[in-house]
Amino acid sequence: EYSDMNFDCMFKILLIGNSGVGKTSFLLQYCEGKFNPAFVSTVGIDFKVKTVTVKDKRIKLQVWDTAGQERYKIITTQYYRHAMGFLVMYDITNETSFLDIRNWLSQVQQHSFGNAQIIIVANKSDLEDQRAVPTQRGKDLASELGYDFFEASAKTSDSVQSTFHALVSSICVQM
Ligand code: GDP
Ligand code: MG
């Protein structure tokens, strides 16, 4: 379709992290401004498209939503090498999801191309009363590894746009 050509470049972005951290919700909030409280497990891999404008360039984002389960690792690692940016997500109410961030990052290191941009995202910031991972722990990990860090909520949409904006901007800068 003609309108599909209405962009200057395309970036592929991959959302990764344990099952249940909110990847699918984050993408739905970003692309459609919606939140669904029901947990619908993602099978394999799926993507959504959104076009953004950065410095007069129309950039088509193809954002891939992966399944976090180990059994899908074989499928999803195939997609790593084509991604220019990664949102590596944990859930602030789930410490295991935070501790697993290093494993996800080592997957990125093993399977992605060298210059991919990475942001660590602490999701579910609206659940302050159930917080298991202090903000500072996330910040410390990100600064130790040299990545940007955002705390966000797919439910309230807090920092969802700014997280994507930061990732897209850093991809633009390194091009
Ligand atoms: P995924 O497995 O990483 O794709 O996680 P989902 O997007 O399916 O979300 C898992 C569950 O967490 C669902 O019940 C969502 O409604 C819920 N959820 C996702 N993001 C948030 C958030 O920011 N705040 C709250 N309170 N719940 C969330
Ligand atoms: Mg999902």
mmCIF file of C-alpha atoms and ligand atoms in Angstrom:
data_model
loop_
_atom_site.group_PDB
_atom_site.id
_atom_site.type_symbol
_atom_site.label_atom_id
_atom_site.label_comp_id
_atom_site.label_asym_id
_atom_site.label_seq_id
_atom_site.Cartn_x
_atom_site.Cartn_y
_atom_site.Cartn_z
ATOM 1 C CA GLU A 1 0.000 0.000 0.000
ATOM 2 C CA TYR A 2 1.259 3.487 -0.873
ATOM 3 C CA SER A 3 0.970 4.871 2.679
ATOM 4 C CA ASP A 4 3.335 2.129 3.871
ATOM 5 C CA MET A 5 6.113 3.966 2.034
ATOM 6 C CA ASN A 6 5.417 7.202 3.873
ATOM 7 C CA PHE A 7 8.562 7.194 6.006
ATOM 8 C CA ASP A 8 12.274 7.982 5.704
ATOM 9 C CA CYS A 9 13.680 5.017 7.594
ATOM 10 C CA MET A 10 12.656 2.054 9.674
ATOM 11 C CA PHE A 11 13.965 0.955 13.052
ATOM 12 C CA LYS A 12 13.397 -2.474 14.472
ATOM 13 C CA ILE A 13 13.047 -2.533 18.231
ATOM 14 C CA LEU A 14 12.752 -5.579 20.464
ATOM 15 C CA LEU A 15 11.017 -5.763 23.842
ATOM 16 C CA ILE A 16 12.482 -8.433 26.115
ATOM 17 C CA GLY A 17 12.207 -9.511 29.742
ATOM 18 C CA ASN A 18 10.545 -12.189 31.841
ATOM 19 C CA SER A 19 6.986 -13.261 31.189
ATOM 20 C CA GLY A 20 4.515 -11.027 33.033
ATOM 21 C CA VAL A 21 6.682 -7.891 33.375
ATOM 22 C CA GLY A 22 4.333 -5.996 31.045
ATOM 23 C CA LYS A 23 5.962 -6.047 27.602
ATOM 24 C CA THR A 24 2.739 -6.583 25.669
ATOM 25 C CA SER A 25 0.949 -3.985 27.809
ATOM 26 C CA PHE A 26 3.755 -1.470 27.311
ATOM 27 C CA LEU A 27 3.552 -1.839 23.553
ATOM 28 C CA LEU A 28 -0.251 -1.616 23.541
ATOM 29 C CA GLN A 29 -0.097 1.572 25.632
ATOM 30 C CA TYR A 30 2.538 3.086 23.347
ATOM 31 C CA CYS A 31 0.866 2.225 20.047
ATOM 32 C CA GLU A 32 -2.824 2.415 20.919
ATOM 33 C CA GLY A 33 -3.086 4.245 24.257
ATOM 34 C CA LYS A 34 -4.862 1.266 25.810
ATOM 35 C CA PHE A 35 -4.356 -0.893 28.899
ATOM 36 C CA ASN A 36 -5.812 -4.363 29.391
ATOM 37 C CA PRO A 37 -5.647 -5.680 32.986
ATOM 38 C CA ALA A 38 -6.053 -9.293 31.827
ATOM 39 C CA PHE A 39 -2.902 -11.347 31.322
ATOM 40 C CA VAL A 40 -2.887 -12.773 27.796
ATOM 41 C CA SER A 41 0.328 -14.736 27.353
ATOM 42 C CA THR A 42 2.215 -13.874 24.180
ATOM 43 C CA VAL A 43 3.089 -16.880 22.040
ATOM 44 C CA GLY A 44 6.373 -16.651 20.160
ATOM 45 C CA ILE A 45 6.731 -13.195 18.667
ATOM 46 C CA ASP A 46 4.494 -10.440 17.318
ATOM 47 C CA PHE A 47 5.011 -6.819 16.278
ATOM 48 C CA LYS A 48 3.301 -3.458 16.115
ATOM 49 C CA VAL A 49 4.135 -0.493 13.933
ATOM 50 C CA LYS A 50 4.211 3.176 14.848
ATOM 51 C CA THR A 51 5.545 6.138 12.914
ATOM 52 C CA VAL A 52 7.292 8.922 14.816
ATOM 53 C CA THR A 53 8.955 12.126 13.668
ATOM 54 C CA VAL A 54 12.435 12.949 14.921
ATOM 55 C CA LYS A 55 14.216 16.026 13.540
ATOM 56 C CA ASP A 56 11.934 16.167 10.466
ATOM 57 C CA LYS A 57 12.564 12.525 9.635
ATOM 58 C CA ARG A 58 9.610 10.160 9.666
ATOM 59 C CA ILE A 59 10.739 6.975 11.315
ATOM 60 C CA LYS A 60 8.690 3.843 11.103
ATOM 61 C CA LEU A 61 9.152 1.787 14.247
ATOM 62 C CA GLN A 62 8.589 -1.911 14.029
ATOM 63 C CA VAL A 63 8.404 -2.993 17.646
ATOM 64 C CA TRP A 64 8.678 -6.718 18.275
ATOM 65 C CA ASP A 65 7.032 -8.154 21.332
ATOM 66 C CA THR A 66 8.627 -11.401 22.431
ATOM 67 C CA ALA A 67 7.476 -14.154 24.716
ATOM 68 C CA GLY A 68 9.564 -14.351 27.878
ATOM 69 C CA GLN A 69 9.377 -18.078 28.398
ATOM 70 C CA GLU A 70 12.568 -20.034 27.990
ATOM 71 C CA ARG A 71 10.958 -22.417 25.534
ATOM 72 C CA TYR A 72 10.630 -19.598 23.020
ATOM 73 C CA LYS A 73 14.261 -18.546 23.299
ATOM 74 C CA ILE A 74 15.219 -20.374 20.126
ATOM 75 C CA ILE A 75 12.616 -18.460 18.113
ATOM 76 C CA THR A 76 13.243 -15.074 19.562
ATOM 77 C CA THR A 77 17.036 -15.010 19.432
ATOM 78 C CA GLN A 78 16.740 -15.132 15.615
ATOM 79 C CA TYR A 79 15.222 -11.660 15.828
ATOM 80 C CA TYR A 80 17.948 -10.120 17.970
ATOM 81 C CA ARG A 81 20.417 -9.629 15.162
ATOM 82 C CA HIS A 82 18.078 -7.377 13.196
ATOM 83 C CA ALA A 83 17.131 -5.130 16.095
ATOM 84 C CA MET A 84 18.622 -1.647 16.386
ATOM 85 C CA GLY A 85 17.261 -1.078 19.867
ATOM 86 C CA PHE A 86 16.203 -3.091 22.900
ATOM 87 C CA LEU A 87 13.909 -2.313 25.795
ATOM 88 C CA VAL A 88 14.958 -4.744 28.509
ATOM 89 C CA MET A 89 12.140 -4.814 31.035
ATOM 90 C CA TYR A 90 11.562 -5.901 34.609
ATOM 91 C CA ASP A 91 8.632 -5.469 36.984
ATOM 92 C CA ILE A 92 9.307 -3.403 40.143
ATOM 93 C CA THR A 93 7.079 -5.784 42.142
ATOM 94 C CA ASN A 94 9.026 -8.890 41.058
ATOM 95 C CA GLU A 95 12.624 -9.177 42.198
ATOM 96 C CA THR A 96 13.325 -12.261 40.076
ATOM 97 C CA SER A 97 12.491 -10.282 36.960
ATOM 98 C CA PHE A 98 15.091 -7.709 38.043
ATOM 99 C CA LEU A 99 17.748 -10.336 38.805
ATOM 100 C CA ASP A 100 17.121 -11.860 35.360
ATOM 101 C CA ILE A 101 17.968 -8.585 33.599
ATOM 102 C CA ARG A 102 21.640 -9.593 33.384
ATOM 103 C CA ASN A 103 20.643 -12.832 31.619
ATOM 104 C CA TRP A 104 18.545 -10.917 29.102
ATOM 105 C CA LEU A 105 21.425 -8.518 28.499
ATOM 106 C CA SER A 106 23.798 -11.397 27.890
ATOM 107 C CA GLN A 107 21.324 -12.732 25.311
ATOM 108 C CA VAL A 108 21.473 -9.322 23.637
ATOM 109 C CA GLN A 109 25.275 -9.368 23.722
ATOM 110 C CA GLN A 110 25.392 -12.854 22.222
ATOM 111 C CA HIS A 111 22.807 -12.424 19.494
ATOM 112 C CA SER A 112 22.532 -8.757 18.500
ATOM 113 C CA PHE A 113 24.671 -6.731 16.155
ATOM 114 C CA GLY A 114 27.329 -4.624 17.862
ATOM 115 C CA ASN A 115 25.821 -1.166 17.968
ATOM 116 C CA ALA A 116 22.310 -1.881 19.224
ATOM 117 C CA GLN A 117 20.983 0.659 21.724
ATOM 118 C CA ILE A 118 19.680 -0.600 25.038
ATOM 119 C CA ILE A 119 17.408 0.869 27.715
ATOM 120 C CA ILE A 120 16.524 -0.829 30.985
ATOM 121 C CA VAL A 121 12.846 -0.306 31.818
ATOM 122 C CA ALA A 122 11.387 -0.788 35.302
ATOM 123 C CA ASN A 123 7.663 -1.275 34.621
ATOM 124 C CA LYS A 124 4.580 -1.118 36.902
ATOM 125 C CA SER A 125 5.679 2.055 38.681
ATOM 126 C CA ASP A 126 2.001 2.558 39.625
ATOM 127 C CA LEU A 127 2.302 -0.387 42.060
ATOM 128 C CA GLU A 128 4.370 1.503 44.622
ATOM 129 C CA ASP A 129 2.705 -0.341 47.529
ATOM 130 C CA GLN A 130 3.946 -3.675 46.112
ATOM 131 C CA ARG A 131 7.417 -2.492 45.186
ATOM 132 C CA ALA A 132 10.143 -5.147 45.640
ATOM 133 C CA VAL A 133 12.975 -3.405 43.747
ATOM 134 C CA PRO A 134 14.008 0.086 44.915
ATOM 135 C CA THR A 135 14.479 2.593 42.097
ATOM 136 C CA GLN A 136 18.117 3.031 43.130
ATOM 137 C CA ARG A 137 18.909 -0.645 42.445
ATOM 138 C CA GLY A 138 17.681 -0.251 38.889
ATOM 139 C CA LYS A 139 19.620 2.973 38.435
ATOM 140 C CA ASP A 140 22.778 1.416 39.875
ATOM 141 C CA LEU A 141 22.586 -1.588 37.571
ATOM 142 C CA ALA A 142 21.983 0.622 34.534
ATOM 143 C CA SER A 143 24.857 2.959 35.349
ATOM 144 C CA GLU A 144 27.197 0.029 36.088
ATOM 145 C CA LEU A 145 26.430 -1.352 32.631
ATOM 146 C CA GLY A 146 26.293 2.029 30.903
ATOM 147 C CA TYR A 147 22.645 2.001 29.821
ATOM 148 C CA ASP A 148 19.810 4.468 30.206
ATOM 149 C CA PHE A 149 17.143 3.669 32.783
ATOM 150 C CA PHE A 150 13.450 4.551 32.940
ATOM 151 C CA GLU A 151 10.806 3.690 35.491
ATOM 152 C CA ALA A 152 7.423 3.561 33.759
ATOM 153 C CA SER A 153 3.871 2.289 33.918
ATOM 154 C CA ALA A 154 2.077 0.606 31.039
ATOM 155 C CA LYS A 155 -1.104 1.060 33.081
ATOM 156 C CA THR A 156 -1.022 4.818 33.681
ATOM 157 C CA SER A 157 1.190 5.462 30.594
ATOM 158 C CA ASP A 158 3.681 7.301 32.810
ATOM 159 C CA SER A 159 7.056 7.532 30.969
ATOM 160 C CA VAL A 160 5.980 5.161 28.178
ATOM 161 C CA GLN A 161 6.375 7.757 25.422
ATOM 162 C CA SER A 162 9.573 9.146 26.896
ATOM 163 C CA THR A 163 11.146 5.686 27.105
ATOM 164 C CA PHE A 164 10.527 5.031 23.417
ATOM 165 C CA HIS A 165 11.583 8.562 22.552
ATOM 166 C CA ALA A 166 14.910 8.096 24.355
ATOM 167 C CA LEU A 167 15.549 4.814 22.559
ATOM 168 C CA VAL A 168 14.685 6.203 19.140
ATOM 169 C CA SER A 169 16.836 9.286 19.771
ATOM 170 C CA SER A 170 19.839 7.194 20.757
ATOM 171 C CA ILE A 171 19.442 5.045 17.633
ATOM 172 C CA CYS A 172 19.345 8.247 15.545
ATOM 173 C CA VAL A 173 22.473 9.596 17.253
ATOM 174 C CA GLN A 174 24.572 6.511 16.597
ATOM 175 C CA MET A 175 23.573 6.294 12.902
HETATM 176 P P1 GDP B 1 4.304 -9.703 29.280
HETATM 177 O O1 GDP B 1 4.233 -11.174 29.567
HETATM 178 O O2 GDP B 1 5.665 -9.147 29.636
HETATM 179 O O3 GDP B 1 3.892 -9.358 27.893
HETATM 180 O O4 GDP B 1 3.295 -8.987 30.297
HETATM 181 P P2 GDP B 1 1.796 -8.441 30.019
HETATM 182 O O5 GDP B 1 1.844 -7.166 29.245
HETATM 183 O O6 GDP B 1 0.982 -9.539 29.483
HETATM 184 O O7 GDP B 1 1.359 -8.054 31.513
HETATM 185 C C1 GDP B 1 1.267 -9.019 32.532
HETATM 186 C C2 GDP B 1 0.248 -8.560 33.565
HETATM 187 O O8 GDP B 1 0.720 -7.368 34.213
HETATM 188 C C3 GDP B 1 -1.114 -8.222 32.966
HETATM 189 O O9 GDP B 1 -2.115 -8.603 33.880
HETATM 190 C C4 GDP B 1 -1.073 -6.709 32.828
HETATM 191 O O10 GDP B 1 -2.353 -6.141 32.893
HETATM 192 C C5 GDP B 1 -0.229 -6.325 34.042
HETATM 193 N N1 GDP B 1 0.538 -5.078 33.816
HETATM 194 C C6 GDP B 1 1.350 -4.797 32.781
HETATM 195 N N2 GDP B 1 1.899 -3.585 32.920
HETATM 196 C C7 GDP B 1 1.427 -3.073 34.070
HETATM 197 C C8 GDP B 1 1.629 -1.832 34.770
HETATM 198 O O11 GDP B 1 2.375 -0.943 34.362
HETATM 199 N N3 GDP B 1 0.951 -1.682 35.960
HETATM 200 C C9 GDP B 1 0.120 -2.648 36.457
HETATM 201 N N4 GDP B 1 -0.489 -2.382 37.609
HETATM 202 N N5 GDP B 1 -0.087 -3.815 35.827
HETATM 203 C C10 GDP B 1 0.553 -4.033 34.654
HETATM 204 MG MG MG B 2 3.427 -10.628 26.342
#
